Amino acid sequence: MSSLFGAFVRPVGAAADVKELEYIAAIHQTGKLIDEGAFITAQDVSVFLRSKFGIKIQKEDAIDIVRGLSGSTRLPLPEEANNSEGKQEKNEEENEDNTSEAGEEKPNIKAGLGSGDDIELAYVDPAIEKNNNLEIDEKSDDDESDNDKSDDDEEQHYAEILQDVADVRRHWKFKRDIPKKKKEKIQDTQLLVKYDIVQLMTFLYIPTLLRLKHTRLNNSVPFASASFYGVQLCIDYLLPSKWVSLFVQWKENKYKKMKQELLPKPQTLIRDVLTILLRSLRDDGKLRNEVDVVSITDDDDVNAETCIPQLSQKITVSEHLVRSMLVRIGEKRSALDDELVSSMVEAAGGEGALLNELSFARALTADVEAWPLECEDNKTTSFYDVYGFTENECIKQRKKKTKEERKVVRDTGDDLEGAQNYENLPSRIPRYKNTLSYIDYAADTFQSTMFVIFLFTFYTISAIFLVFVLNDRVKDSDCNGDFLCLLGKTIIDWLIFAAVLIASGFIIILPISLGNNAHSLRILPSLFSIALLVVYIYLSDLALDTMTGNSLNMEQNYMMLLWTAMTVAACLTLFTLLKNLLATLTPDKLRKNMFLKQIMLSSNTLRTAKQKKAATNKINLMIENAYQLHLNAEKSLLDGANAEHQTILNFVVNGEKQVRCGGLIWTWKGLLKKTIFSDEGVWFHARLMIAQTMQVIVSVLIGIFWYEGTFALADKVEKDRLKAEEEGNKFALGLIPTRGAIVYPFMIGGIITLSFMLLLILVYVPTTAAMVLKFRSGVLPSLHDPYFKRFRKCPDAIYFNSGNMIYGLVGSSSLFFFIFAGLLFLVAWEPTRPAMIAVIGWGLGLTITVVLKMLITGCFRSRNHKGLYRTRPGAANLSSLALECWHLGLAGGVLLGRLTQFLLAMAFWIGRIDSVLLSDEVDMLGYRFDTVPHKFVTEILVHDAHRHPYIERMGAMYLMRYKYGENFSSDAGAAWRRIFISTLFPWVLKYKEHVEENIEDDQLLKKEEESAKRREAKAKLDVFRSSLFTKVEEHEEELHKMEEGQEYVAVFKKELLDLVDEHLKDVSEREAEEAQLVVLKDKLIAKVDEHLEDIHKAEDKAAVTAKLKTELMDKVDTHARTIGLRASF
């Protein structure tokens, strides 16, 4: 019974976390084929932002988002190989066409672009084209005097060429026999810029790393502050002030405790990951004592909290260390990038800085400090977290930004590009395209979910009511049995029915939904929706009055029932509209109150806040799962063993555990505790809630119809029996059933039917949650499943599900009623009672016999078989022969049993669209008989592609990169985060894109040698600068007394020249460097001469001398860059 409600064994642990990341990649991709490498391209990002937020970005922006967040901005863009190959083939074909078999030149037909986007064929004579090429060559070889040709001559020259072209085109008159090649769609390969799962995790963990940094190093976390203004305002006059203060204090403590639960564990994660990383480098022999290690203690310090021994060596930041880290995670190409390595060194504190928890945390997060960390606790949407306003306000904010930019340009005199970097101006604001979010049922971006439920209920009942009204007004045409007339009438009726439904949807749902816009809180749309709803209620009342006459028949009773249900739904819709209007009129101070926001905020905002919290909890759980594997590896690590290899082995052996979850009780318990939202992040879409509500309403209507219809039929039958008795018609009296033969079977069958209807209603929520979790945990394959693509083919067909759920319930209930009520009626009806008793007796006897055979078979099986082998072959053969002969007579019972099971299963599963009744193997000539459940699964995937907790965070990171550009997520920071992720999750390295096969170890050794030379040159240059500085200080006093000590000036200059000569011999003997240092000598002496007179005249001689020192140092640094002694400058 539990599996009926979706209960299953769910994998949990580090392996299941990886499966969920694969699932994210599968639903995020937008290509026709799924990239099993789990790559996400710039095109996927662009389509996602358009679908979820309604913002349209340029191709360059999408590429920048992918390259910026993944840290690959320094890599070259993919070459447009398709374009170049296509052009080359086209040129070859043209050259072949332009040369005849006799060697004669043929006219060249080229495609030229005219005005707009229209393509027109242009004829170009070969001689003219040759002349043009000669003229271009001559123009490139001539001197400047030839380039100064007058404008009139140039215009005349090109006019003559164009006239010749026009004459030839008129001669050919656009020949129709010229074959036109089909225009091929060339894919923009630059949009194929992509990132892998490792890079995905680097920006998914940005908020977590920031929170760890603030918690561990700053001893504080920026949480969203709770407002208790509304509480005090509401109860100050009801309770004593002391009670109020205690209540507020209790709520504040509860709020802080709840926020502390979101902190990642362990809080020493950054330090421990750094320890694991450095120990791996030490074990691989990558740490060099002369470069990286500055001191060594006696023994490793074992951390009692985490049981991970801390490294005894004190490590310093160096280019060699950074290159070793990059090589360790398989990024040899990055290790060869001098600029990237230098930036990473600077991000960690610079060359020679101590690499500890503080510097490592700074390297991981310094480039992403713009992320508003407190937004994870705010009940806001992802777009609001980044920009501080809703999507609909983008146009207004863009205009405001333009005005502010112009003001800065006017005030400061800077250009517009400089004004965009002005700190008081808003950053880049996207272009928003109105998506009609109030009717967006794919991403559920409307304001109130309850409003949508009530509105669709009102619409459905109104549509049924309208059909009754039209059916009462329209007279049936008499076709007199003509088939074509009946066929045409049926088609017309169904088309009219479709038009009525569509028109009523646009008339009812669309305008009333204007008051349910979560992105734009305005008063007029809400007032318009309220007024329109009131008008519809009044019109339905008028329609009901015109249909009711003096006497009410059964149809009119149901019309009254429909009108009552429609009025109730309209009132509930009106109530939600008033609540939305109240939220619009409420001041911001009250709307931010932690209690009132539950009422004032939209359901979209509240549910999105739960998804953000779920993302934090899921990532924290992912960290705990990975960290536990490292701890277990430490405990089981043998002497001399590699810790990283032990962790990977631990992942393979213990990376996955199984727990039982799902089912009716588990799901509803999670709903009541809200853990299914805050921990699992399951999104129950609005269409499911609408269909479930309509199922309840249909069940109530069917129950009323069943109850009223049963007794109405019983009364009619009783009247017919009395009439037959009065007439003495014994034949009719024998055929007409008694009142009990109608009431009892129908009542029992109706109760059974209603029970199954209740079961069908209860099954959808648990199975939806179970299906979501199955996909996320890998129980249902996604990325590597060849059949997963069928769910991505028709994402627009999800609108089938509401109607399928409602009519499926009606069909299933009808089958159950006919089966059970019909069988009971046949037993109670006198003409069929003897036959039914005989059938029941035969069936029970056969069933008892089959059960007896099963018991006997079980006894023989337990005695004669073990597994697939026989323990007593002789006895097993005899028993098998006897049972096989017996079964030849009972096989008909098995057939009847299967038929009964199939009928009952069909009656139940035909009402379920969440589960497949027929296997995928049940097909005929490629046609699958039951594809309705696929649309149900597709809708789950569509909503998860917009609302998965990881997707919510990814969307926020996309917006952050778009907003801040290069100021958010640098290549160096992303590289440090890749190192962090690859160290904590070494099993995800298999998902990295391997593009470095041609890089040899010799190249890395060469880079190491160059790095060592740069370090040596830097050290010598620092010694030179220090000695130069010291020399100025030695002569400072004599320089101040220049008149009394002129001889010191010459001595000072000579000693400066000696220092330069000594540095020249110490650094290099290359002629280029020697020449540069000769220039340095002259400039140093010139700078001294320039300042001698200033020193003599200045009252504050120390200030002028200090200026001299600074300028001398600048000259040294400038020439150091020139001669290449210090590439990191």
PDB file of C-alpha atoms in Angstrom, residues 895-988:
ATOM      1  CA  LEU A 895      -6.767 -16.568 -17.054  1.00  0.00           C
ATOM      2  CA  LEU A 896      -9.887 -15.428 -15.225  1.00  0.00           C
ATOM      3  CA  GLY A 897      -7.751 -14.200 -12.348  1.00  0.00           C
ATOM      4  CA  ARG A 898      -5.566 -12.144 -14.682  1.00  0.00           C
ATOM      5  CA  LEU A 899      -8.631 -10.755 -16.425  1.00  0.00           C
ATOM      6  CA  THR A 900     -10.149  -9.711 -13.118  1.00  0.00           C
ATOM      7  CA  GLN A 901      -6.899  -8.129 -11.968  1.00  0.00           C
ATOM      8  CA  PHE A 902      -6.473  -6.241 -15.244  1.00  0.00           C
ATOM      9  CA  LEU A 903     -10.021  -4.939 -15.092  1.00  0.00           C
ATOM     10  CA  LEU A 904      -9.640  -3.699 -11.525  1.00  0.00           C
ATOM     11  CA  ALA A 905      -6.168  -2.291 -12.190  1.00  0.00           C
ATOM     12  CA  MET A 906      -7.413  -0.595 -15.350  1.00  0.00           C
ATOM     13  CA  ALA A 907     -10.390   0.873 -13.484  1.00  0.00           C
ATOM     14  CA  PHE A 908      -8.031   2.363 -10.883  1.00  0.00           C
ATOM     15  CA  TRP A 909      -4.994   3.355 -12.986  1.00  0.00           C
ATOM     16  CA  ILE A 910      -7.051   4.950 -15.716  1.00  0.00           C
ATOM     17  CA  GLY A 911      -7.775   7.637 -13.146  1.00  0.00           C
ATOM     18  CA  ARG A 912      -4.063   8.167 -12.449  1.00  0.00           C
ATOM     19  CA  ILE A 913      -1.865  10.138 -14.811  1.00  0.00           C
ATOM     20  CA  ASP A 914       1.111  10.132 -12.451  1.00  0.00           C
ATOM     21  CA  SER A 915       1.940   6.478 -12.976  1.00  0.00           C
ATOM     22  CA  VAL A 916       2.453   4.372 -16.079  1.00  0.00           C
ATOM     23  CA  LEU A 917       0.123   1.373 -16.296  1.00  0.00           C
ATOM     24  CA  LEU A 918       1.589  -0.100 -19.490  1.00  0.00           C
ATOM     25  CA  SER A 919       5.289  -0.770 -19.753  1.00  0.00           C
ATOM     26  CA  ASP A 920       7.451   0.920 -22.378  1.00  0.00           C
ATOM     27  CA  GLU A 921       7.784  -2.475 -24.001  1.00  0.00           C
ATOM     28  CA  VAL A 922       4.041  -2.493 -24.714  1.00  0.00           C
ATOM     29  CA  ASP A 923       4.096  -0.891 -28.145  1.00  0.00           C
ATOM     30  CA  MET A 924       3.119  -1.691 -31.692  1.00  0.00           C
ATOM     31  CA  LEU A 925       5.176  -0.492 -34.623  1.00  0.00           C
ATOM     32  CA  GLY A 926       6.792   2.111 -32.376  1.00  0.00           C
ATOM     33  CA  TYR A 927       3.500   3.452 -31.016  1.00  0.00           C
ATOM     34  CA  ARG A 928       3.183   3.543 -27.239  1.00  0.00           C
ATOM     35  CA  PHE A 929      -0.355   3.183 -26.014  1.00  0.00           C
ATOM     36  CA  ASP A 930      -0.187   5.288 -22.869  1.00  0.00           C
ATOM     37  CA  THR A 931       1.842   8.519 -23.019  1.00  0.00           C
ATOM     38  CA  VAL A 932      -0.356  10.625 -20.734  1.00  0.00           C
ATOM     39  CA  PRO A 933       1.857  10.006 -17.645  1.00  0.00           C
ATOM     40  CA  HIS A 934       4.822  11.367 -19.614  1.00  0.00           C
ATOM     41  CA  LYS A 935       3.167  14.784 -19.684  1.00  0.00           C
ATOM     42  CA  PHE A 936       2.738  14.650 -15.919  1.00  0.00           C
ATOM     43  CA  VAL A 937       6.446  13.916 -15.513  1.00  0.00           C
ATOM     44  CA  THR A 938       7.251  16.679 -18.000  1.00  0.00           C
ATOM     45  CA  GLU A 939       5.419  19.224 -15.884  1.00  0.00           C
ATOM     46  CA  ILE A 940       7.386  18.187 -12.818  1.00  0.00           C
ATOM     47  CA  LEU A 941      10.621  18.631 -14.771  1.00  0.00           C
ATOM     48  CA  VAL A 942       9.505  21.996 -16.172  1.00  0.00           C
ATOM     49  CA  HIS A 943       8.861  23.366 -12.697  1.00  0.00           C
ATOM     50  CA  ASP A 944      12.047  21.855 -11.300  1.00  0.00           C
ATOM     51  CA  ALA A 945      13.973  23.494 -14.154  1.00  0.00           C
ATOM     52  CA  HIS A 946      12.645  26.848 -12.892  1.00  0.00           C
ATOM     53  CA  ARG A 947      12.301  26.229  -9.158  1.00  0.00           C
ATOM     54  CA  HIS A 948      14.873  23.689  -7.984  1.00  0.00           C
ATOM     55  CA  PRO A 949      16.773  25.115  -4.986  1.00  0.00           C
ATOM     56  CA  TYR A 950      20.061  24.925  -6.867  1.00  0.00           C
ATOM     57  CA  ILE A 951      18.450  26.543  -9.907  1.00  0.00           C
ATOM     58  CA  GLU A 952      17.267  29.429  -7.714  1.00  0.00           C
ATOM     59  CA  ARG A 953      20.814  30.045  -6.513  1.00  0.00           C
ATOM     60  CA  MET A 954      22.266  29.641  -9.999  1.00  0.00           C
ATOM     61  CA  GLY A 955      19.817  32.227 -11.297  1.00  0.00           C
ATOM     62  CA  ALA A 956      20.887  34.652  -8.576  1.00  0.00           C
ATOM     63  CA  MET A 957      24.558  34.127  -9.482  1.00  0.00           C
ATOM     64  CA  TYR A 958      23.818  34.716 -13.158  1.00  0.00           C
ATOM     65  CA  LEU A 959      22.172  38.012 -12.249  1.00  0.00           C
ATOM     66  CA  MET A 960      25.062  39.000  -9.987  1.00  0.00           C
ATOM     67  CA  ARG A 961      27.564  38.494 -12.779  1.00  0.00           C
ATOM     68  CA  TYR A 962      25.352  40.365 -15.224  1.00  0.00           C
ATOM     69  CA  LYS A 963      24.929  43.236 -12.768  1.00  0.00           C
ATOM     70  CA  TYR A 964      28.534  43.679 -11.655  1.00  0.00           C
ATOM     71  CA  GLY A 965      30.390  42.238 -14.635  1.00  0.00           C
ATOM     72  CA  GLU A 966      34.120  41.842 -13.983  1.00  0.00           C
ATOM     73  CA  ASN A 967      33.678  43.106 -10.427  1.00  0.00           C
ATOM     74  CA  PHE A 968      32.030  39.813  -9.441  1.00  0.00           C
ATOM     75  CA  SER A 969      33.905  36.511  -9.748  1.00  0.00           C
ATOM     76  CA  SER A 970      37.396  36.909 -11.130  1.00  0.00           C
ATOM     77  CA  ASP A 971      39.455  34.197 -12.788  1.00  0.00           C
ATOM     78  CA  ALA A 972      41.783  34.002  -9.801  1.00  0.00           C
ATOM     79  CA  GLY A 973      38.948  33.661  -7.293  1.00  0.00           C
ATOM     80  CA  ALA A 974      37.194  31.048  -9.428  1.00  0.00           C
ATOM     81  CA  ALA A 975      40.457  29.096  -9.694  1.00  0.00           C
ATOM     82  CA  TRP A 976      40.873  29.121  -5.911  1.00  0.00           C
ATOM     83  CA  ARG A 977      37.267  27.912  -5.552  1.00  0.00           C
ATOM     84  CA  ARG A 978      37.894  25.125  -8.064  1.00  0.00           C
ATOM     85  CA  ILE A 979      40.824  24.037  -5.931  1.00  0.00           C
ATOM     86  CA  PHE A 980      38.589  24.097  -2.854  1.00  0.00           C
ATOM     87  CA  ILE A 981      35.827  22.086  -4.540  1.00  0.00           C
ATOM     88  CA  SER A 982      38.231  19.578  -6.074  1.00  0.00           C
ATOM     89  CA  THR A 983      39.845  19.021  -2.690  1.00  0.00           C
ATOM     90  CA  LEU A 984      36.610  18.582  -0.758  1.00  0.00           C
ATOM     91  CA  PHE A 985      34.884  16.628  -3.540  1.00  0.00           C
ATOM     92  CA  PRO A 986      37.674  14.823  -5.425  1.00  0.00           C
ATOM     93  CA  TRP A 987      35.149  12.445  -7.012  1.00  0.00           C
ATOM     94  CA  VAL A 988      33.697  15.237  -9.188  1.00  0.00           C
TER      95      VAL A 988
END
